[in-house]
XYZ file of C-alpha atoms in Angstrom:
436
model
C 77.096 109.635 66.564
C 78.895 108.441 63.558
C 81.988 110.534 64.074
C 83.161 113.272 66.323
C 85.679 113.867 69.269
C 85.777 112.377 72.669
C 87.165 112.687 76.113
C 87.544 109.994 78.866
C 87.751 110.888 82.347
C 88.774 108.263 84.920
C 87.739 108.410 88.535
C 89.122 105.994 91.298
C 91.479 103.071 91.208
C 94.329 102.059 88.868
C 91.979 99.183 87.505
C 89.569 101.990 86.347
C 92.510 103.852 84.538
C 93.371 100.817 82.793
C 89.645 100.441 81.669
C 89.682 103.838 80.607
C 92.715 103.487 78.462
C 91.124 100.463 76.670
C 87.997 102.551 76.053
C 90.074 105.242 74.668
C 91.743 102.812 72.248
C 88.565 101.057 71.133
C 86.675 104.325 70.578
C 89.778 105.658 68.418
C 89.621 102.347 66.502
C 85.960 103.206 65.590
C 87.081 106.482 64.109
C 86.348 108.763 66.966
C 88.965 111.399 67.843
C 90.512 112.059 71.254
C 90.579 115.601 72.483
C 92.580 117.065 75.278
C 89.762 118.897 76.889
C 86.291 117.627 77.877
C 84.922 121.108 77.226
C 85.607 120.859 73.611
C 84.547 117.074 73.126
C 81.277 115.847 71.405
C 81.311 112.832 73.675
C 82.490 112.636 77.308
C 82.881 109.275 79.058
C 82.976 109.300 82.973
C 84.356 106.251 84.209
C 83.160 106.084 87.816
C 84.090 104.813 91.158
C 81.585 103.791 94.154
C 83.737 102.547 96.710
C 82.698 105.406 99.119
C 80.023 107.974 99.324
C 82.672 110.465 98.492
C 83.259 108.743 95.160
C 79.686 108.871 94.383
C 79.532 112.429 94.901
C 82.680 113.003 92.921
C 80.865 111.266 90.077
C 77.691 113.524 90.343
C 79.782 116.655 90.486
C 81.837 115.722 87.550
C 78.575 115.089 85.433
C 77.150 118.343 86.578
C 80.469 120.295 85.587
C 80.449 118.505 82.007
C 76.943 119.459 81.440
C 77.382 123.092 82.642
C 80.576 123.686 80.779
C 79.868 121.757 77.545
C 75.923 121.562 77.311
C 76.153 120.196 73.743
C 78.305 117.182 74.663
C 76.657 113.590 75.221
C 77.636 112.315 78.351
C 78.195 108.661 78.823
C 78.450 107.391 82.402
C 80.124 103.828 82.945
C 82.132 102.156 85.775
C 81.180 100.971 89.113
C 78.747 103.658 90.093
C 76.987 102.877 86.827
C 76.736 99.187 87.575
C 75.468 100.016 91.177
C 72.978 102.657 90.720
C 71.923 103.243 87.031
C 68.594 104.728 87.680
C 70.194 107.437 89.934
C 72.697 108.488 87.141
C 70.119 108.325 84.343
C 68.078 110.973 85.563
C 70.934 113.634 85.875
C 70.761 116.383 83.329
C 72.935 115.722 80.370
C 73.363 112.036 80.711
C 72.787 110.230 77.515
C 73.818 106.697 78.320
C 74.427 104.747 81.661
C 76.598 101.716 80.808
C 77.630 99.191 83.736
C 80.901 97.322 83.737
C 78.873 94.389 82.354
C 78.518 96.309 79.077
C 81.664 98.135 78.777
C 82.893 96.203 75.594
C 79.837 97.495 73.791
C 80.363 101.195 74.465
C 82.096 101.705 70.997
C 78.954 100.328 69.290
C 76.518 102.233 71.519
C 77.941 105.536 70.821
C 77.890 105.222 67.288
C 73.921 104.812 67.342
C 72.349 107.793 66.013
C 69.738 109.009 68.449
C 66.329 109.532 67.256
C 64.757 112.960 66.928
C 62.843 112.586 70.391
C 64.644 113.205 73.529
C 67.432 110.735 74.007
C 68.162 110.683 77.692
C 69.527 108.256 80.259
C 69.355 105.061 78.234
C 70.576 102.367 80.536
C 72.846 99.333 79.564
C 73.401 97.265 82.568
C 73.330 93.524 83.191
C 74.145 90.821 85.586
C 77.869 90.565 86.406
C 77.792 87.140 88.117
C 78.643 85.073 85.012
C 80.892 87.683 83.195
C 83.900 86.118 81.617
C 85.055 88.688 79.186
C 88.173 90.764 80.189
C 88.640 94.421 79.304
C 92.269 95.293 79.361
C 94.606 97.645 77.581
C 97.548 99.638 78.973
C 97.597 103.398 79.494
C 99.761 103.882 76.411
C 98.702 106.652 74.368
C 96.876 108.733 77.083
C 98.382 112.431 77.310
C 97.711 112.073 80.931
C 100.469 109.220 81.673
C 103.393 108.811 79.289
C 105.796 107.367 81.605
C 104.311 104.495 83.724
C 101.479 102.718 81.865
C 99.110 100.449 83.772
C 98.208 96.994 82.492
C 95.244 95.539 84.357
C 95.771 91.866 84.323
C 93.213 90.853 86.801
C 89.393 91.875 87.565
C 86.672 91.267 90.072
C 86.897 89.622 93.602
C 85.550 86.553 95.151
C 85.966 87.822 98.685
C 82.956 89.282 100.617
C 84.185 91.568 103.168
C 81.180 93.151 104.923
C 82.117 96.635 103.880
C 82.724 96.427 100.370
C 80.526 96.982 97.323
C 83.190 95.811 94.598
C 82.294 92.205 94.064
C 78.824 93.218 93.039
C 79.777 95.812 90.622
C 83.014 94.111 89.169
C 81.759 90.515 89.345
C 83.955 87.450 90.269
C 87.489 87.144 89.898
C 88.772 86.693 86.390
C 92.369 86.817 84.765
C 93.933 88.054 81.669
C 95.607 84.990 79.766
C 99.339 84.958 80.231
C 99.863 84.954 76.553
C 98.003 88.203 76.443
C 99.741 89.843 79.233
C 103.230 88.932 77.644
C 102.165 90.297 74.230
C 101.018 93.431 75.842
C 104.131 94.071 77.832
C 106.274 93.139 74.864
C 104.552 95.878 72.836
C 105.136 98.397 75.564
C 108.985 97.647 75.950
C 110.232 99.803 73.148
C 108.393 102.870 74.527
C 108.401 102.678 78.380
C 110.898 101.922 81.032
C 108.391 100.982 83.689
C 104.900 99.160 83.691
C 102.626 98.798 86.594
C 100.631 95.518 86.784
C 97.332 96.224 88.417
C 94.009 94.396 89.260
C 91.028 94.472 91.578
C 92.600 91.481 93.583
C 95.524 91.312 91.706
C 97.207 88.253 94.103
C 94.447 86.092 92.678
C 95.665 86.250 89.152
C 95.739 82.971 87.519
C 93.508 80.918 89.817
C 90.450 80.720 87.288
C 92.914 79.897 84.269
C 93.688 76.513 83.247
C 96.328 74.750 85.505
C 95.814 77.595 87.951
C 99.179 79.492 87.610
C 100.196 81.813 90.246
C 101.369 85.450 90.030
C 105.038 84.558 90.721
C 105.008 82.334 87.764
C 103.737 84.926 85.385
C 106.328 87.515 86.505
C 109.140 84.997 85.836
C 107.843 84.482 82.484
C 107.369 88.467 81.729
C 111.057 88.858 82.771
C 112.432 85.902 80.820
C 110.360 86.705 77.546
C 110.398 90.614 77.452
C 113.346 93.186 78.015
C 111.089 95.274 80.218
C 113.487 97.272 82.548
C 111.268 97.681 85.498
C 107.963 95.832 86.733
C 105.821 97.305 89.556
C 103.147 95.402 91.275
C 100.160 97.403 92.623
C 98.141 96.474 95.765
C 98.122 92.697 96.823
C 96.186 91.110 99.731
C 98.382 90.163 102.591
C 97.996 86.482 102.484
C 98.814 86.497 98.622
C 102.463 87.991 99.600
C 103.638 84.369 99.485
C 107.183 83.426 100.231
C 107.666 82.682 96.691
C 106.494 86.250 95.546
C 108.711 87.874 98.280
C 111.847 85.880 97.357
C 111.349 86.845 93.710
C 111.151 90.384 94.520
C 114.126 90.230 96.624
C 116.186 88.497 93.827
C 115.055 90.319 90.886
C 116.132 94.033 90.491
C 113.791 94.594 87.670
C 110.824 94.345 89.762
C 110.334 97.463 91.985
C 111.006 97.316 95.681
C 107.368 98.109 96.462
C 105.062 96.233 98.706
C 101.521 97.350 99.318
C 99.230 94.955 101.313
C 95.701 96.409 102.460
C 95.371 96.243 106.171
C 92.121 97.903 106.941
C 92.336 97.520 110.559
C 94.968 96.772 113.326
C 92.306 95.256 115.634
C 91.487 91.682 115.427
C 87.880 92.131 116.783
C 87.298 94.739 113.724
C 88.824 92.417 111.195
C 86.414 89.768 112.234
C 83.531 92.192 111.761
C 85.116 93.165 108.418
C 85.104 89.502 107.252
C 88.881 89.858 106.541
C 90.461 86.437 105.951
C 93.729 87.147 108.088
C 94.531 88.379 111.646
C 97.229 90.919 112.676
C 99.708 88.312 113.361
C 99.481 87.108 109.846
C 99.784 90.440 108.528
C 102.668 91.511 110.607
C 104.509 88.218 109.848
C 104.215 89.009 106.068
C 105.358 92.633 106.489
C 108.295 91.799 108.676
C 109.475 89.115 106.284
C 109.266 91.353 103.382
C 111.344 93.974 105.280
C 114.004 91.363 106.162
C 114.595 90.383 102.529
C 113.911 94.173 101.179
C 115.051 96.643 103.896
C 115.009 99.631 101.713
C 111.650 98.837 100.068
C 108.544 100.897 100.047
C 105.665 99.465 102.339
C 102.142 100.861 102.072
C 98.871 99.745 103.350
C 95.237 100.804 103.307
C 93.635 101.611 106.571
C 90.093 102.301 107.326
C 89.017 104.262 110.358
C 85.318 104.617 111.931
C 84.148 101.016 110.725
C 80.924 100.341 112.588
C 81.713 99.249 116.423
C 85.168 100.638 116.236
C 85.792 101.840 119.873
C 88.727 103.945 121.080
C 90.611 100.859 122.307
C 90.162 99.427 118.791
C 91.487 102.462 117.292
C 94.408 102.606 119.685
C 95.281 99.067 118.715
C 95.307 100.045 115.027
C 97.598 103.061 115.680
C 100.017 100.981 117.572
C 100.121 98.168 115.134
C 101.039 100.818 112.313
C 103.446 102.563 114.486
C 105.351 99.246 115.153
C 105.686 98.182 111.478
C 107.980 99.590 108.790
C 105.527 101.435 106.727
C 106.785 104.169 104.497
C 103.338 105.484 103.606
C 99.652 104.852 104.411
C 96.381 105.299 102.388
C 93.872 106.377 105.125
C 90.168 105.914 104.421
C 87.104 106.818 106.296
C 84.435 104.277 106.578
C 81.470 104.807 104.288
C 78.331 102.876 104.470
C 77.706 101.205 100.881
C 74.103 100.117 100.293
C 73.323 96.294 100.306
C 76.606 95.476 102.276
C 76.439 93.864 105.702
C 78.443 96.599 107.436
C 75.661 99.196 106.506
C 73.237 97.426 108.807
C 75.672 96.692 111.659
C 75.142 98.725 115.031
C 77.669 101.041 116.446
C 77.985 103.571 113.589
C 80.767 105.932 114.694
C 80.116 109.566 114.576
C 81.537 111.710 111.957
C 83.653 114.024 114.235
C 85.256 110.990 115.721
C 86.157 109.512 112.207
C 87.628 112.750 111.457
C 89.761 112.847 114.294
C 91.197 109.422 113.870
C 91.854 109.875 110.216
C 93.910 112.886 111.196
C 95.947 110.942 113.728
C 96.836 108.178 111.145
C 97.532 110.877 108.501
C 99.979 112.432 110.816
C 101.563 109.193 111.632
C 101.752 108.346 107.823
C 103.482 111.629 107.375
C 106.144 111.115 109.927
C 106.783 107.603 108.647
C 107.412 108.832 105.174
C 109.685 111.704 106.343
C 111.914 109.357 108.282
C 112.089 106.940 105.246
C 112.959 109.816 103.004
C 115.814 110.915 105.522
C 116.971 107.366 105.393
C 117.705 107.590 101.897
C 119.958 110.566 101.740
C 123.252 109.713 100.614
C 122.011 106.547 98.846
C 121.751 105.616 95.101
C 118.480 105.173 93.795
C 117.046 103.935 90.608
C 114.249 106.099 89.353
C 112.061 106.763 86.260
C 111.826 110.223 85.054
C 108.223 111.548 84.891
C 106.194 114.130 82.745
C 106.053 116.313 85.961
C 108.497 119.340 86.203
C 109.551 121.272 89.239
C 111.505 124.547 89.528
C 114.577 122.756 90.493
C 114.373 120.021 87.613
C 112.876 116.939 86.487
C 110.550 114.880 89.007
C 111.219 111.130 89.038
C 109.789 108.144 90.928
C 112.176 105.785 92.713
C 111.922 102.052 92.448
C 110.785 102.177 96.284
C 108.167 104.652 95.587
C 109.774 108.046 96.757
C 109.394 111.030 94.306
C 112.647 113.124 93.844
C 113.563 116.261 91.875
C 116.724 115.688 89.795
C 118.922 118.819 89.406
C 121.552 119.576 87.216
C 121.448 119.152 83.342
C 117.844 118.752 81.855
C 116.686 115.257 81.698
C 113.711 114.143 79.493
C 110.827 112.159 80.820
C 110.550 108.507 80.268
C 114.064 107.539 81.256
C 115.434 104.947 83.879
C 118.525 106.612 85.455
C 120.528 106.191 88.706
C 120.673 109.227 91.008
C 121.982 109.993 94.381
C 119.810 111.538 97.046
C 121.432 114.712 98.585
C 118.850 116.459 100.508
C 115.093 117.743 100.594
C 113.005 120.296 98.708
C 109.548 120.559 100.395
C 108.087 117.086 100.185
C 110.593 115.725 97.455
C 113.994 114.485 97.777
C 116.786 116.082 95.906
C 119.005 114.116 93.768
C 121.803 114.252 91.247
C 122.738 111.897 88.433
C 125.248 109.337 88.992
């Protein structure tokens, strides 16, 4: 396909969004033209996730919809599901290529190959990721789907071996973007954006594989010193990687968003051991409580899994109480999903689906209540917000540095501005604010 239009659809995490942005840029550099609709594209790239069975189902449904609504399109499936189970995807109607994470960098060349006259279906390009050293990274800078908070992936892969997780086998070992590259990319974004989000599969491990083994806090200080970026936000970081040095930096640097997200998974030490997690609840609580002392108005979030094999009512109650006792402002609640080839998939004590749904509902209600209380505590306070593309009948929607959405009334404000506002009340799930 020597020329034509394309559309990239990303499923899953922020790292996938960053990978998708890199693919968009590389396809455009080869002469293909992006289109705002997958229904009108000659090539549709589906960048998949495989962290749960639901993620797999979402990918298959997306492939089916593209083939149904745009049967002439060539479909390229890539990402983590493509790396894990390429044969399953190659047989689906409409799929022309299945390209694993191992071959993502080669996608621009693959799609420019003119297919033979015979049926060209389900060609697989997947290899071993264990020795992968190449790093695919570009910020979401020109995507029509995000023009206010670009995501820059600076780390990929994971060396942990949690018993439930498939990600190390589909992303490879931990590897870091060189500091010079990160600084250059941030510098290129500064003239256009107020906030940039740093992301990774295991972001807190950035630098451990680079010469001199630099740490994330060192990189952040360099970015603040060498660029004029107004706000830098960190995505999820493992609990023990929220070091004193990193927390002190967040507390002392107003240009870093007051936002601490630390995956928990379970509030039961017994379950954490079965998960092969490297910390216990006392370690986790100590990190969050220190962060809260330093940053009392920060956002605090966690990933929590319900229904892990062997999770009893008592284990779940430990988790619920642990979450209730800590100053979280939001929670991402996930239901355990067995992943092929993982240790947890073979463990006894698989929890029935109705029990998992009930437990998930309880934690989601707890999260909603914590979110409401946090939002209430901000009324009357001044917040630093970045305006988003999103509009609301009452005005422009914005996101505060402590991760609360607000709607700004009064005079019209364009997107992609960093402004000070005062929270005055509620409008549904949003805070209402006025410019200061």
